[in-house]
Tab-separated table of C-alpha atoms in Angstrom:
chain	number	residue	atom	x	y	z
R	1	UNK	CA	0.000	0.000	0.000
R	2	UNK	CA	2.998	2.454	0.988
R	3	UNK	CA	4.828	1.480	-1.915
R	4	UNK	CA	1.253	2.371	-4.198
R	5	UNK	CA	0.998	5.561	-2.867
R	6	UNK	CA	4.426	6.615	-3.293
R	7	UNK	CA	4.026	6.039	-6.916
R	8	UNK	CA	0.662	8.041	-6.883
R	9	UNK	CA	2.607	10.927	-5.350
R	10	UNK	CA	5.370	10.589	-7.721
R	11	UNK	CA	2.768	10.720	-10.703
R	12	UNK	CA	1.226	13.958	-9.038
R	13	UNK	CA	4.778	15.722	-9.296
R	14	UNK	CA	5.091	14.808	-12.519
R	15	UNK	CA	2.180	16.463	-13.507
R	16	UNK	CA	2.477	19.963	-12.073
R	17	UNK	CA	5.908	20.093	-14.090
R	18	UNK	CA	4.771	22.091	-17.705
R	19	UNK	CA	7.160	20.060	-19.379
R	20	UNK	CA	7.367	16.566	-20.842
R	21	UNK	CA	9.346	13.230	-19.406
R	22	UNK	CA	11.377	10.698	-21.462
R	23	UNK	CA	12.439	7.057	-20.976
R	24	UNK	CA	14.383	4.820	-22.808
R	25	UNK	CA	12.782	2.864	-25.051
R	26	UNK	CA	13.390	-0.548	-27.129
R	27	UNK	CA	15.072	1.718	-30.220
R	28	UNK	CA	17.142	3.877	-28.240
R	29	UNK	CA	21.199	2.689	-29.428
R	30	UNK	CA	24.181	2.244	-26.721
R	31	UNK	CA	25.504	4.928	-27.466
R	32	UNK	CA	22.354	7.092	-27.265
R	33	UNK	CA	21.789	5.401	-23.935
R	34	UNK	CA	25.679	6.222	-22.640
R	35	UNK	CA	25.727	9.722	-23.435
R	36	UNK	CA	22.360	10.586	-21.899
R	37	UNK	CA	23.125	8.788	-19.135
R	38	UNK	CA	26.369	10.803	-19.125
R	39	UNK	CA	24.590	13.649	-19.035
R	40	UNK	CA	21.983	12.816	-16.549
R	41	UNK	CA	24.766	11.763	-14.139
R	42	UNK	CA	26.754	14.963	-14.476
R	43	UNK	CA	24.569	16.540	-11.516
R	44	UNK	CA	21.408	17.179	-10.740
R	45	UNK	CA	19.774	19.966	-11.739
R	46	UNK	CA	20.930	19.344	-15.272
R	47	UNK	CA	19.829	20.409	-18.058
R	48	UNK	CA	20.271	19.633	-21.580
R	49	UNK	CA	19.317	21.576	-24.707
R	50	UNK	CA	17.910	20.414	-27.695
R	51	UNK	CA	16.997	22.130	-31.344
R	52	UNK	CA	14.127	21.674	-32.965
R	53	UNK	CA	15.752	18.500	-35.382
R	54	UNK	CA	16.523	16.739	-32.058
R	55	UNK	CA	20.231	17.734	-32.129
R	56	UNK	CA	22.017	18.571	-28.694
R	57	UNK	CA	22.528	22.505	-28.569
R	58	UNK	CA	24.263	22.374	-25.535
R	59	UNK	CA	24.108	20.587	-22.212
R	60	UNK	CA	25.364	23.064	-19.956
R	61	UNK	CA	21.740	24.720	-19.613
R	62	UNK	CA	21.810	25.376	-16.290
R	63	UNK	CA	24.661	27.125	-16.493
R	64	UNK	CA	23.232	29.220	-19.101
R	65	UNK	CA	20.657	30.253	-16.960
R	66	UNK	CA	22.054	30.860	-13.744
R	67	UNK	CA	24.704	33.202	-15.589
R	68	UNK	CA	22.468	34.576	-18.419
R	69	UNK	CA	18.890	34.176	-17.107
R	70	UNK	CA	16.435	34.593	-20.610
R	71	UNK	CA	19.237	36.784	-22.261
R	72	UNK	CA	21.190	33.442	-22.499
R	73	UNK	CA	18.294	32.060	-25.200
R	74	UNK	CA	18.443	30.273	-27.597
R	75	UNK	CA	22.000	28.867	-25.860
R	76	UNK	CA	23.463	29.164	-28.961
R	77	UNK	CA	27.586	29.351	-29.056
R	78	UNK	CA	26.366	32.524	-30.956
R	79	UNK	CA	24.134	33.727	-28.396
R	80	UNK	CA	26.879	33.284	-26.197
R	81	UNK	CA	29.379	35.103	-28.089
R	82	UNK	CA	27.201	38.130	-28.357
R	83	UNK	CA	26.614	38.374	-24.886
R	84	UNK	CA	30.538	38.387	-23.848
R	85	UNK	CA	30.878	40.530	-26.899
R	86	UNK	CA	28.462	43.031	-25.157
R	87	UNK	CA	29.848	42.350	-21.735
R	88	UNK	CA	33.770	43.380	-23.272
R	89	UNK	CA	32.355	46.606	-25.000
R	90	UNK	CA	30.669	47.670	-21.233
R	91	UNK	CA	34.260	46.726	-19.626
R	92	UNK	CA	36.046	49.056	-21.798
R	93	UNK	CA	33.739	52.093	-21.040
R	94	UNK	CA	33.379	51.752	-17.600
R	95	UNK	CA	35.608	54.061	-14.938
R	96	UNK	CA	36.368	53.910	-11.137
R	97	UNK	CA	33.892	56.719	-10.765
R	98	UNK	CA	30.919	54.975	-13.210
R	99	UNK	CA	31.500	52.005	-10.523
R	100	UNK	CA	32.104	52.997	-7.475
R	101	UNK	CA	29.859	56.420	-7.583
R	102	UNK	CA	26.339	56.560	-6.961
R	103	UNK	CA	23.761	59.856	-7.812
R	104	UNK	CA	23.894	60.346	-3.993
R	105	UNK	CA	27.260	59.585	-3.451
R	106	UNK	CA	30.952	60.183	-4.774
R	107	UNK	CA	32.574	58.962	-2.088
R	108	UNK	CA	33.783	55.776	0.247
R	109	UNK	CA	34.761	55.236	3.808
R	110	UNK	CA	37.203	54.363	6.218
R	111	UNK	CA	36.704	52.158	9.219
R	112	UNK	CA	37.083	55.283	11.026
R	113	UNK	CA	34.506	56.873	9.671
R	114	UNK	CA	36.204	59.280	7.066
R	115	UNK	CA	34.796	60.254	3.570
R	116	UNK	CA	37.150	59.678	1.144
R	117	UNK	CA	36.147	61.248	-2.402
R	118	UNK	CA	36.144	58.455	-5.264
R	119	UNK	CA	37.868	61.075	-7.678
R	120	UNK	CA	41.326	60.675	-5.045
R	121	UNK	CA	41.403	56.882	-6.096
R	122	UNK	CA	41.722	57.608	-9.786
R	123	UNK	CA	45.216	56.954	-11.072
R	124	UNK	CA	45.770	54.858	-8.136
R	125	UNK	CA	45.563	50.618	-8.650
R	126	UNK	CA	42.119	49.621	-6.801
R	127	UNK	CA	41.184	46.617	-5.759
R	128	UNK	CA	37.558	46.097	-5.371
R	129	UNK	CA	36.928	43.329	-2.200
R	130	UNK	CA	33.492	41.559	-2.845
R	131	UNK	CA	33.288	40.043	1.126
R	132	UNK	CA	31.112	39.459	3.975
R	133	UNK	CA	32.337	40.194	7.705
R	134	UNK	CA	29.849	37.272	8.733
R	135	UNK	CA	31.499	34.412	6.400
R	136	UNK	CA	34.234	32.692	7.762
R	137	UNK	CA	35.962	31.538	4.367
R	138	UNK	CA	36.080	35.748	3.757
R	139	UNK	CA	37.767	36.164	7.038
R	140	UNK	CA	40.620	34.013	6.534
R	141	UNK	CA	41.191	35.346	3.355
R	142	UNK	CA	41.034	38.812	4.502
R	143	UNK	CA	43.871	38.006	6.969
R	144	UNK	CA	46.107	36.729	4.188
R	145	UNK	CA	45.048	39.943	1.957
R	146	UNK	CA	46.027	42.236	4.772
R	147	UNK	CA	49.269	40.890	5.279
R	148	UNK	CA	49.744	41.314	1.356
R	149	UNK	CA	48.361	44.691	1.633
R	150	UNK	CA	50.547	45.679	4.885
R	151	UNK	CA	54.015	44.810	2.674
R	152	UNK	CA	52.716	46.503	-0.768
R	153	UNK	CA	52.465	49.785	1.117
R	154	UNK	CA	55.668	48.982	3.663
R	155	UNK	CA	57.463	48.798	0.044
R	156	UNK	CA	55.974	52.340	-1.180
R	157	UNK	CA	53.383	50.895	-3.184
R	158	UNK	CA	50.367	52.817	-3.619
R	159	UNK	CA	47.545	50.394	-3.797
R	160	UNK	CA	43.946	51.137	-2.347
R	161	UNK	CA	41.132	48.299	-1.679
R	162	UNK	CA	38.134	49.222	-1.589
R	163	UNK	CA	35.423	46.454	0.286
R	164	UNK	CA	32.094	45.785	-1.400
R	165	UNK	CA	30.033	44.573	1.505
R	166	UNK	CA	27.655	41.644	1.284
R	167	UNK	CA	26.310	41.712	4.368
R	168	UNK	CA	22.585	42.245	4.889
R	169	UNK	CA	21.830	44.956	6.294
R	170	UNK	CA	20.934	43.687	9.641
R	171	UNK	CA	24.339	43.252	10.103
R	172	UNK	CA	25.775	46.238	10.979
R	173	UNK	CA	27.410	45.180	14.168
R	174	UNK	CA	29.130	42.227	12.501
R	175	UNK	CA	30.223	44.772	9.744
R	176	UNK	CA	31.273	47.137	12.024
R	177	UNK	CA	33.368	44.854	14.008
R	178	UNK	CA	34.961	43.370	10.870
R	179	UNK	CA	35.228	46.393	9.379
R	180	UNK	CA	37.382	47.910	12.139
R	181	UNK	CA	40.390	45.655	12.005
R	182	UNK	CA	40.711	46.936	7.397
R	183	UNK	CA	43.026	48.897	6.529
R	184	UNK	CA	40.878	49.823	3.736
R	185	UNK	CA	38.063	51.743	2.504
R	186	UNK	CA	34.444	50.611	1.899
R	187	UNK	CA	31.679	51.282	0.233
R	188	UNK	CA	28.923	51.922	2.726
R	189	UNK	CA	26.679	49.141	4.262
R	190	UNK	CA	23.585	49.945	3.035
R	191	UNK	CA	24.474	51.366	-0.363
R	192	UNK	CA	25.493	48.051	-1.977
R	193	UNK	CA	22.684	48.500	-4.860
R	194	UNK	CA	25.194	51.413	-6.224
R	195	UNK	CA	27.129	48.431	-7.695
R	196	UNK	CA	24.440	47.715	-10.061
R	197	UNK	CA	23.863	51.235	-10.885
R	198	UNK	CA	27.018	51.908	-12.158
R	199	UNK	CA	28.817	48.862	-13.385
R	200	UNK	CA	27.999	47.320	-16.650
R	201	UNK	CA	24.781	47.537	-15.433
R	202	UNK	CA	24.308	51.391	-16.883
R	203	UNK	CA	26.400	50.963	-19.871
R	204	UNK	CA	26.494	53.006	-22.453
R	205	UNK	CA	26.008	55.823	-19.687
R	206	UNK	CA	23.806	58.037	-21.012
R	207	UNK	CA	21.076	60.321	-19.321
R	208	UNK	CA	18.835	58.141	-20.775
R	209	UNK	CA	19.862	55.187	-19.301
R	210	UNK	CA	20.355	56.291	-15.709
R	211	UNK	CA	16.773	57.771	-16.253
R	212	UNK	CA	15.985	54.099	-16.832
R	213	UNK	CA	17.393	52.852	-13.967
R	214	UNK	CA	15.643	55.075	-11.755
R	215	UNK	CA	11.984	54.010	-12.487
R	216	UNK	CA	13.338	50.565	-11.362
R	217	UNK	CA	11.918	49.432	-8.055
R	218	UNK	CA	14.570	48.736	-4.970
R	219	UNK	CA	13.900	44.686	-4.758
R	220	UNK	CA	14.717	44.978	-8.566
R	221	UNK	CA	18.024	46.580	-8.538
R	222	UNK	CA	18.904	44.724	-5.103
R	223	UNK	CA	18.151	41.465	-7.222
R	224	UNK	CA	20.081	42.572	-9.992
R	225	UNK	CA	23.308	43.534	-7.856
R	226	UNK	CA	23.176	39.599	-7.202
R	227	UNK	CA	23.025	38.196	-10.404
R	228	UNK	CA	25.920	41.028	-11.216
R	229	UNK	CA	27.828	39.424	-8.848
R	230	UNK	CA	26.856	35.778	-10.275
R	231	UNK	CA	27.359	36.514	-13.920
R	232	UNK	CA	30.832	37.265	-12.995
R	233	UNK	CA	31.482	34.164	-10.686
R	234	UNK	CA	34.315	36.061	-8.716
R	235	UNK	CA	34.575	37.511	-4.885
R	236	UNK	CA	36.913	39.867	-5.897
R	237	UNK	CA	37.778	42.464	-9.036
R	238	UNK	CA	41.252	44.427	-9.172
R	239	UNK	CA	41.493	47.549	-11.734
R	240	UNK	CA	44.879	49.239	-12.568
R	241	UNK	CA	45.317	52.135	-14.480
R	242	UNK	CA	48.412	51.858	-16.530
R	243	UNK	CA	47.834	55.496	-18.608
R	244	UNK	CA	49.421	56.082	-22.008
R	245	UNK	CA	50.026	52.521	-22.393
R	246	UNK	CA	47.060	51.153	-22.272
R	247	UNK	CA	44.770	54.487	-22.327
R	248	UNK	CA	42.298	52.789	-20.075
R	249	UNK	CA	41.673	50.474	-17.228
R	250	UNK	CA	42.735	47.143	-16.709
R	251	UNK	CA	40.474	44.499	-15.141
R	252	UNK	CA	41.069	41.253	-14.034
R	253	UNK	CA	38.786	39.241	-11.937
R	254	UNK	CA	39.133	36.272	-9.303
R	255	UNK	CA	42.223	37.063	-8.089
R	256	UNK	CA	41.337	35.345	-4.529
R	257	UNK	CA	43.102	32.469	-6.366
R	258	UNK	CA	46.176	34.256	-7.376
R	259	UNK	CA	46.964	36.044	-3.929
R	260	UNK	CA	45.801	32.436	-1.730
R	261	UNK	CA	49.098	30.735	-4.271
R	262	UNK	CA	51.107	33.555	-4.977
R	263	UNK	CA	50.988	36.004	-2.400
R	264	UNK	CA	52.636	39.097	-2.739
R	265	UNK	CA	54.328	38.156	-6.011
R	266	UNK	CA	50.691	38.592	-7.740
R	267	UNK	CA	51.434	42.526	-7.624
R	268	UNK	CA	50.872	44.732	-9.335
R	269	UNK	CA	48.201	42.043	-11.060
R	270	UNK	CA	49.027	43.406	-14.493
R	271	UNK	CA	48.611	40.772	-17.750
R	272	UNK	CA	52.361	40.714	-17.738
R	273	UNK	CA	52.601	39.593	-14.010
R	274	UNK	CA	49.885	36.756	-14.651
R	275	UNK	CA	51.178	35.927	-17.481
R	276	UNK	CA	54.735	35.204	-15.678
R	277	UNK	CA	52.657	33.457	-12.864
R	278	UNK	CA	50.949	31.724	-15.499
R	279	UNK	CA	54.434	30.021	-16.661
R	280	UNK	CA	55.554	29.093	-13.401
R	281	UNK	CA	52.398	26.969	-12.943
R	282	UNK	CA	52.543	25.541	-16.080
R	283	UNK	CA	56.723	24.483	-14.884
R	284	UNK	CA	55.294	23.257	-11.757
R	285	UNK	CA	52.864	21.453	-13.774
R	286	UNK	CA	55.609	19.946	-15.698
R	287	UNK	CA	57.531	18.787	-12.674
R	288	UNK	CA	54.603	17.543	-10.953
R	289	UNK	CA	55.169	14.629	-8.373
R	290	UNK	CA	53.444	13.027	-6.001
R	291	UNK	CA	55.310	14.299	-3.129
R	292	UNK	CA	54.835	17.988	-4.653
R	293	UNK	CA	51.577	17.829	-4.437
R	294	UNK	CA	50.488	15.802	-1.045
R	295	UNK	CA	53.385	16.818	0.993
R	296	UNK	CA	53.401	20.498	2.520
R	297	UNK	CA	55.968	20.677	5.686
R	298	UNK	CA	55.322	17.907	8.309
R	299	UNK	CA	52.020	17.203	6.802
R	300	UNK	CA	53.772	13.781	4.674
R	301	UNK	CA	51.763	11.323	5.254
R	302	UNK	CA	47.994	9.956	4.781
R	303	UNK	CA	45.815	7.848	7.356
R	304	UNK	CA	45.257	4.663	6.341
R	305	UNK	CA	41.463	2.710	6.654
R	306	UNK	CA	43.035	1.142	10.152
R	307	UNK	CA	44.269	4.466	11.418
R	308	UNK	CA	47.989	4.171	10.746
R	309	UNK	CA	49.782	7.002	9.195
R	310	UNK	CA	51.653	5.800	5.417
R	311	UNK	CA	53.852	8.075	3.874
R	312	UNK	CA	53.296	9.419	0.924
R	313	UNK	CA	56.828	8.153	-0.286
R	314	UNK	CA	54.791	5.257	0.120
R	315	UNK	CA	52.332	5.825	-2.433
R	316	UNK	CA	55.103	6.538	-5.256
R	317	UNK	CA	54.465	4.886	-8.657
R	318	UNK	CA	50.440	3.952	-7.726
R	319	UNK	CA	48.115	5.143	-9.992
R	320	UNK	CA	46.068	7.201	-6.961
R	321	UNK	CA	42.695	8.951	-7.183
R	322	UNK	CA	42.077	12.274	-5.028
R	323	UNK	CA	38.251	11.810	-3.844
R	324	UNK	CA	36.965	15.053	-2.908
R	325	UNK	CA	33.681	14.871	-1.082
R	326	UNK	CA	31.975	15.593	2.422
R	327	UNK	CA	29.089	13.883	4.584
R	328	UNK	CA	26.750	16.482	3.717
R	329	UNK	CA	26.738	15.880	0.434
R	330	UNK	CA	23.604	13.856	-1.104
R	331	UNK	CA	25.472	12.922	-4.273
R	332	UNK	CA	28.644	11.769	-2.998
R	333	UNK	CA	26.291	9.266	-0.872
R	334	UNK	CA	24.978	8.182	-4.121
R	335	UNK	CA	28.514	7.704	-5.826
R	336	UNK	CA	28.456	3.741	-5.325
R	337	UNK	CA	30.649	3.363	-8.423
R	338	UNK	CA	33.932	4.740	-7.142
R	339	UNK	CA	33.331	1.237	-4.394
R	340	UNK	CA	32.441	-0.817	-6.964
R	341	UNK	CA	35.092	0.068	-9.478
R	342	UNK	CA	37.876	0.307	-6.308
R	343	UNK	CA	38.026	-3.343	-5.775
R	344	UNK	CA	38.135	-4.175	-9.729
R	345	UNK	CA	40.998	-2.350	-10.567
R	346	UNK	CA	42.965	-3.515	-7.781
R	347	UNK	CA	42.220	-6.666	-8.586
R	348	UNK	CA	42.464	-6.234	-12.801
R	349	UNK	CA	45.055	-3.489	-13.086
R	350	UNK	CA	46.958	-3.400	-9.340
R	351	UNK	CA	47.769	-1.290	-6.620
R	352	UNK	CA	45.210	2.058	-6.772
R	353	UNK	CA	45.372	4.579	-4.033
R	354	UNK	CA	42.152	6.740	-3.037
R	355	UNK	CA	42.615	9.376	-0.569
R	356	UNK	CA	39.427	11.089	1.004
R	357	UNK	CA	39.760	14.810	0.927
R	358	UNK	CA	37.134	15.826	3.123
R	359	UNK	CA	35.139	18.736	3.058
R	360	UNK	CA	33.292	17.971	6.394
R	361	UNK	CA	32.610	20.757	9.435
R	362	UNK	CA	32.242	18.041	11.779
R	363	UNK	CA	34.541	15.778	13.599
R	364	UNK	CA	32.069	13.056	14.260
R	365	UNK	CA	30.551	13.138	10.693
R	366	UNK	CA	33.965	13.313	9.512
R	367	UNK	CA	34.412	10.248	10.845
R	368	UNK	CA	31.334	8.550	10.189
R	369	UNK	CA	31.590	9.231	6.626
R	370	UNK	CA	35.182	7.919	6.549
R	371	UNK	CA	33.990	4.502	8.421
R	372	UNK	CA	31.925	3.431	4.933
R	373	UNK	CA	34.916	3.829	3.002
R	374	UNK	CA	37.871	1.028	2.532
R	375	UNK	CA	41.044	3.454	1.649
R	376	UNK	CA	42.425	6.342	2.953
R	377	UNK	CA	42.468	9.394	3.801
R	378	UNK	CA	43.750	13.119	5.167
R	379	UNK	CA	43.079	14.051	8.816
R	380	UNK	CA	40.240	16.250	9.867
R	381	UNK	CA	40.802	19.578	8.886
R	382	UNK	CA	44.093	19.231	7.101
R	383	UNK	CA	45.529	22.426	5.691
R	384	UNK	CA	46.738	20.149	2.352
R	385	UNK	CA	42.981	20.535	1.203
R	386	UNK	CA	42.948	23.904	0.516
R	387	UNK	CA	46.293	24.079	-1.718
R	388	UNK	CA	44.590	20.479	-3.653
R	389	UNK	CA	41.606	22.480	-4.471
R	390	UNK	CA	42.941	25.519	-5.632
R	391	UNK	CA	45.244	23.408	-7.977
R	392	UNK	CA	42.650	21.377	-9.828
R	393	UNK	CA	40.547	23.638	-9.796
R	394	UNK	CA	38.068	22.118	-7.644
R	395	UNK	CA	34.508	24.205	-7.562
R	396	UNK	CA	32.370	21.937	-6.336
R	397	UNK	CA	32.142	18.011	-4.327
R	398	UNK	CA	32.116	15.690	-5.635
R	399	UNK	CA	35.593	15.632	-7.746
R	400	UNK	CA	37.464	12.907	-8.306
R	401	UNK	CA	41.096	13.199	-9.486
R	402	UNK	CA	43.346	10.762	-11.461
R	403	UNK	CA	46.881	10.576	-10.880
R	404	UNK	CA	49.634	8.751	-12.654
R	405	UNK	CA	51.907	6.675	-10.751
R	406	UNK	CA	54.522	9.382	-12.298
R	407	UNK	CA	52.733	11.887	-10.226
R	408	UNK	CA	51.185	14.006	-13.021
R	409	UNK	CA	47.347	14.320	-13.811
R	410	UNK	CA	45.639	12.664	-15.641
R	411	UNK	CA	42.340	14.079	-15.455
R	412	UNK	CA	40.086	15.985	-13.041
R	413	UNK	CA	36.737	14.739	-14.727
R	414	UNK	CA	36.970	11.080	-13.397
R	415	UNK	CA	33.969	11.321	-11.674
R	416	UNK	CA	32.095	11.201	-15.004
R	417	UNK	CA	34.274	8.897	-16.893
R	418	UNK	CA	33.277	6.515	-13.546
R	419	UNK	CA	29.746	7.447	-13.378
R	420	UNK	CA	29.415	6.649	-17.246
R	421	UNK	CA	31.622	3.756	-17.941
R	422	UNK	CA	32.299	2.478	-14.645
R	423	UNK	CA	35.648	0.336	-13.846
R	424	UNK	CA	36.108	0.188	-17.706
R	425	UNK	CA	37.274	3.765	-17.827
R	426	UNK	CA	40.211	3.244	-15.915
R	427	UNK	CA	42.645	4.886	-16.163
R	428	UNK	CA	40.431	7.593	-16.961
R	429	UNK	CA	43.086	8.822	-20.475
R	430	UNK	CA	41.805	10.102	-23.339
R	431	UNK	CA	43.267	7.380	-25.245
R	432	UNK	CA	40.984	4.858	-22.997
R	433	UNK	CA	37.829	7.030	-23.833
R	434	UNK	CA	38.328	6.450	-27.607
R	435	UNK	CA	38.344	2.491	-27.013
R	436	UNK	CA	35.755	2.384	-25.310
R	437	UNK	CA	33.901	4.439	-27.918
R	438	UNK	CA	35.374	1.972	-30.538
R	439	UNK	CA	34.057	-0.828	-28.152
R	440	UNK	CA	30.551	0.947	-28.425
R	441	UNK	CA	30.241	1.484	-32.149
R	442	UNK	CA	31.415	-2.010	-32.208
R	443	UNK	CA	28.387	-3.006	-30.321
R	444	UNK	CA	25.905	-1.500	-32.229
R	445	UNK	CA	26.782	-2.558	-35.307
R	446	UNK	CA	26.290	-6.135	-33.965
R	447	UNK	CA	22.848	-4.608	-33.284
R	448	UNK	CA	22.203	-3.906	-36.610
């Protein structure tokens, strides 16, 4: 009876969803099956385009969306070329003042209260700090900026930061208090919907335009100063003025990354200085080992399933997978493959080495998540997880990374190659993906 009423629910969903369902069906081919499947294991929501002949537009429609909204239609690469074409003609026209000015305001503040006029920031390199007081990830960054900031102007450098605050406006004490301890300026707590009125948002500028965005309502330009902030993906947005060379401002965005690896040697974040950082990754890239990556100071080791620490010297010349992933996460509960395919390529294809990189709060769920698992792992907390995520790139759990037994990297999409092939797509090289689409095409001719 339970079980009949579950279904009746599940039929009820369906139908207040104004859009159709499809299931597999007697004529659908292997490889039909294997790249929706693909697709459909990707993560959920997901959400895949088609045209009107039944051909795959694109299946990165969510992400369409969430950065676009309907401007983002008809997900064309076209589409999407006009839009960043836009979005690069607004960069180029926009100044300090367009951005950080409002019609009520030309100015910022210090945490001591001061006004300091917009117009004496011109000239100067700004860095605009997208951060809330409240959020602990922002507070240990802002530590590490300070310290960067504290040395720039101990060397003579003349660098200004200027804090957007994301902090609702309830906040004010917590702002306040955070606030305090910046050497910086800010713009003022409850005047973050100047943002949206002059950044991109007002491009080309005109009288016209600003009349425009006066007749919108508050909740509409407070909504639009997030999705400003989520088109662009970043925390963080540094401008330098470099004058008759360049004639106009330089932006580049996301450099939480670069300061977090690079420290002070990211200054004076011009396209020359990330392009030299830029080589030096790629050399480090080049010389990649094992040891380079998992061992940082005393931290050398890994914990093994029965609590015993192994050295990473250990793990030299196994082909090792880096399983990032967390308790709280409802897909990495659903990832049965990586078990399953664990114990057939040890026993098919030798030693393999997964290490849990945790993304857990908790102690205790720390280590109840660890107790389902049969490999190993860092400790709680370990500061190796941070440096492992900023170099492949890790956005969201779960990732799973494969590493040669050389050290280097062999992909940081083995989640999917697992999800979609199973054990089979070990060890997750290209060269392995086109057999096994040879094995496929193989398969349905037999079919035929």
């Amino acid at each position: 009876m339970r079980q009949k009423g579950a279904q009746t629910k599940k039929k009820e969903n369906y139908q207040e969803k104004p859009f159709a369902n499809a299931r597999f069906n007697q004529s659908t081919t292997p490889r039909e099956r294997d790249a929706l499947n693909a697709n459909a294991k990707k993560g959920i929501p997901h959400l895949v385009i088609l045209n009107p002949s039944g051909k795959v537009v694109t299946d990165s429609g969510v992400e369409i969306i969430v950065e676009h909204g309907v401007e983002g239609y008809t997900f064309t690469q076209e589409r999407l070329n006009e839009i960043k074409e836009q979005e690069e003609t607004a960069k180029r026209e926009q100044s300090l003042k367009s951005i950080l000015e409002s019609q009520s305001r030309n100015y910022v503040v210090a945490a001591d209260g001061r006004k300091v006029l917009v117009t004496e920031l011109e000239g100067k390199m700004v860095g605009l700090y997208f951060s809330m007081t409240s959020f602990d990830e922002c507070e240990s960054f802002t530590r590490k900026l300070i310290e960067m900031y504290d040395k720039l102007i101990a060397q003579g450098e003349i660098f200004k930061v200027v804090m957007i605050p994301l902090d609702d406006e309830d906040e004010d004490d917590s702002f306040k208090k955070g606030f305090a301890s910046m050497p910086w300026f800010s713009l003022p707590l409850k005047d973050k919907t100047s943002i949206e009125e002059h950044g991109i948002l007002v491009y080309p500028f005109t009288p016209e335009r600003f009349s425009e965005l006066e007749q919108i309502e508050k909740a509409k330009r407070e909504a639009q100063t997030l999705e400003s902030i989520l088109v662009t993906g970043d925390h963080d947005l540094v401008i330098g003025k470099y004058g008759e060379k360049m004639g106009r401002l330089f932006i580049h965005s996301n450099v939480v990354e670069a300061i977090e690896e690079h420290g002070i040697l990211v200054y004076p974040f011009t396209p020359e200085r990330f392009s030299e950082l830029e080589q030096i990754e790629k050399a480090k890239r080049e010389a990649q080992t094992l040891e380079s990556i998992l061992v940082t100071g005393d931290h050398d080791f890994v914990i093994g399933k029965d609590g015993e620490k192994i050295l990473v010297s250990d793990l030299v010349g196994k082909n090792i997978l880096l399983y990032f992933s967390a308790h709280w996460c409802p897909p990495c509960h659903t990832f049965t493959k990586l078990k399953e395919a664990y114990e057939t390529i040890k026993a098919k294809n030798g030693p393999l080495g997964v290490i849990f990189i945790s993304s857990d709060h908790d102690q205790d769920l720390f280590d109840d998540y660890f107790a389902t698992m049969s490999w190993m792992d860092f400790p709680f907390g370990d500061e190796r997880k941070a440096s492992l995520s900023r170099l492949f790139k890790v956005q969201a759990i779960l990732t799973l990374v494969s590493i040669w037994p050389s050290g280097k990297t062999i992909t940081i999409g083995a989640r999917n190659l697992m999800l979609s092939h199973g054990a089979k797509a070990f060890p997750f090289t290209e060269e392995r993906m086109k057999e096994i689409e040879a094995e496929i095409s193989l398969e349905e001719k037999k079919e035929k």
